[in-house]
Coordinates of C-alpha atoms in Angstrom, one line a residue:
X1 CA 0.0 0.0 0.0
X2 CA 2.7 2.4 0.8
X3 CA 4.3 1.6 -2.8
X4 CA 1.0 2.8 -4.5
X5 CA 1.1 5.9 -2.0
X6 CA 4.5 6.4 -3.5
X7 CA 3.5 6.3 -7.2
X8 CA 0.8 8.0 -7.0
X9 CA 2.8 10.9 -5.1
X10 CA 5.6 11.2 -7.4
X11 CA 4.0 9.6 -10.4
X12 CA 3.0 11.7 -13.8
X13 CA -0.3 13.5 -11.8
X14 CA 2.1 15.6 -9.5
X15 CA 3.3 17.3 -12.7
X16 CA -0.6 18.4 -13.3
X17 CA -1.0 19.8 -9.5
X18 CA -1.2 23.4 -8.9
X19 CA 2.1 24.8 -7.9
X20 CA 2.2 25.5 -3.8
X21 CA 4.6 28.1 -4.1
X22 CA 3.0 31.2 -7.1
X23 CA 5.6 30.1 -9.1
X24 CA 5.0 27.8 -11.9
X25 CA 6.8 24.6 -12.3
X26 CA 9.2 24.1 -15.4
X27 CA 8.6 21.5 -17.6
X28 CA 10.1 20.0 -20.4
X29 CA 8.2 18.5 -22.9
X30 CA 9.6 14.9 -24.8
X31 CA 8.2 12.5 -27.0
X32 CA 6.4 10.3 -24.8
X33 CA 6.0 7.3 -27.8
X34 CA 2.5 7.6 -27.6
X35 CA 1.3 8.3 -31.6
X36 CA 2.2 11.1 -33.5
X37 CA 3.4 14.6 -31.8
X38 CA 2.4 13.1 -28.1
X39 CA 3.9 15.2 -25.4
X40 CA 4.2 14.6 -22.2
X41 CA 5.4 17.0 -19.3
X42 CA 7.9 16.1 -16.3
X43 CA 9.0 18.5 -14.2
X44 CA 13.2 19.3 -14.6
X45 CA 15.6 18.4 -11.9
X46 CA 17.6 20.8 -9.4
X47 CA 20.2 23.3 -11.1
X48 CA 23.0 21.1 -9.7
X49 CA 22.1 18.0 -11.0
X50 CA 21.4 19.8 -14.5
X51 CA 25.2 21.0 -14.2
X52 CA 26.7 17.8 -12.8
X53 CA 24.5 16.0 -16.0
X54 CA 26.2 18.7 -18.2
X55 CA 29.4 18.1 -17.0
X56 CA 29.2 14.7 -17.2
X57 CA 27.8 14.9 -20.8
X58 CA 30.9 17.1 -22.4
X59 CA 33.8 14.6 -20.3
X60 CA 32.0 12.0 -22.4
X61 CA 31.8 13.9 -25.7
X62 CA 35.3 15.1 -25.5
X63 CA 36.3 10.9 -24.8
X64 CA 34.1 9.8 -27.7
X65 CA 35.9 12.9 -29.7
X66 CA 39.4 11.7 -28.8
X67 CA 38.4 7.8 -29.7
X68 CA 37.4 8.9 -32.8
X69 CA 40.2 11.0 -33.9
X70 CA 42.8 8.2 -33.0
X71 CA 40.8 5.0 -34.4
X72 CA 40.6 7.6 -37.9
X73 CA 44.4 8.5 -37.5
X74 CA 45.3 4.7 -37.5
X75 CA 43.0 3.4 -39.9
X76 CA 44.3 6.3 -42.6
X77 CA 47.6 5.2 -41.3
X78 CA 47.5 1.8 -41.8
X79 CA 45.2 2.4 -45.4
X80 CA 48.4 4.9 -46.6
X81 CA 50.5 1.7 -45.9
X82 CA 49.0 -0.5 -47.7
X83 CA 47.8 1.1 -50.8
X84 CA 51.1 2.8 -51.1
X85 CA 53.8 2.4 -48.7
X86 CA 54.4 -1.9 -48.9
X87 CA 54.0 -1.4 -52.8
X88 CA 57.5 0.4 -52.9
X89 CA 59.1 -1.7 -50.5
X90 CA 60.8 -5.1 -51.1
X91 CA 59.5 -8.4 -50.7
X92 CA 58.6 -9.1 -46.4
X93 CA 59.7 -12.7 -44.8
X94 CA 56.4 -12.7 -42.9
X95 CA 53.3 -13.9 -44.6
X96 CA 50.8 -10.9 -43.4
X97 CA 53.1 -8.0 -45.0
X98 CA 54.1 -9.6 -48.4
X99 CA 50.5 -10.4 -49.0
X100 CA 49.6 -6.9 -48.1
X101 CA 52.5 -6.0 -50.4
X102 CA 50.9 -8.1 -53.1
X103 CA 47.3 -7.2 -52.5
X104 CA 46.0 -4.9 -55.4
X105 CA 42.2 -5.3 -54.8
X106 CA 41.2 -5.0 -51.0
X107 CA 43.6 -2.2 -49.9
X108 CA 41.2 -0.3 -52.2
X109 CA 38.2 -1.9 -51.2
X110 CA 37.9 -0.9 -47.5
X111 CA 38.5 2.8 -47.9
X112 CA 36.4 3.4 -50.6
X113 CA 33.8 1.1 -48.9
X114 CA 33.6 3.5 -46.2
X115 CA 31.7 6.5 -48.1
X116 CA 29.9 4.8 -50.4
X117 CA 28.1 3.3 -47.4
X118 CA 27.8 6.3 -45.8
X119 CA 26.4 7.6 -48.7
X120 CA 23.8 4.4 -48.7
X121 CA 22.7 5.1 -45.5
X122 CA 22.1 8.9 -45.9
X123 CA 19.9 8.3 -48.4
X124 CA 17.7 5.6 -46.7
X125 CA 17.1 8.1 -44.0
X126 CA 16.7 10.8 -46.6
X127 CA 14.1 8.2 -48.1
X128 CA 12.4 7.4 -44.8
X129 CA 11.8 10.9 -43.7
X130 CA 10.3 11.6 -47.0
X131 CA 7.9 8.8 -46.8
X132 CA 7.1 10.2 -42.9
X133 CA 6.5 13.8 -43.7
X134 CA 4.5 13.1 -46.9

């Protein structure tokens, strides 16, 4: 019994209450999943939490930015060395380099893979949101 006092407390009604202070509540509105253009409204958290949240958000953007930049720098790294580099070097002993040495077709294929997909996938989301918004 307690739980449901709980719920029904905190739950999505307290957002409808009259404020008890004359100030009016904040809310933010979010697509709730509930058919097309559905809002729902949820009162926003404390001024710390929204800058501990924010803080949180930008350590994480700046790691996902660094990860990014070094998985591109090695791939275009290792894709320089094998379209050109191993092709002006002389025959390797071990069996991964020479046949990257002798490889003329998928040291090409990868890196141009890469935007023509991207290019793919663009327009399927180009497509989709046409077919939504028509």
């Amino acid at each position: 019994m307690m739980m449901m006092k709980l719920a029904d407390s905190e739950g999505a009604l307290s957002a409808l209450r009259p404020p008890v202070s004359g100030r009016r509540p904040r809310f933010s509105a979010r697509w709730s999943g509930r058919g097309r253009g559905a809002i729902s409204a949820r009162s926003t958290h404390s001024e710390a939490d929204s800058d501990a949240a924010q803080h949180h958000a930008h350590d994480n953007l700046r790691c996902r930015g660094w990860t990014l930049m070094v998985a591109v720098l090695l791939f275009f790294a290792g894709s320089m060395y094998a379209i050109v580099v191993s092709k002006m070097m002389p025959t390797k002993e071990h069996w991964l380099l020479r046949a990257v040495a002798e490889d003329t077709y998928y040291c090409l294929l990868v890196p141009l893979l890469i935007p023509s997909t991207f290019f793919a996938v663009y327009l399927n989301w180009l497509g989709l949101k046409f077919f939504r918004h028509s």
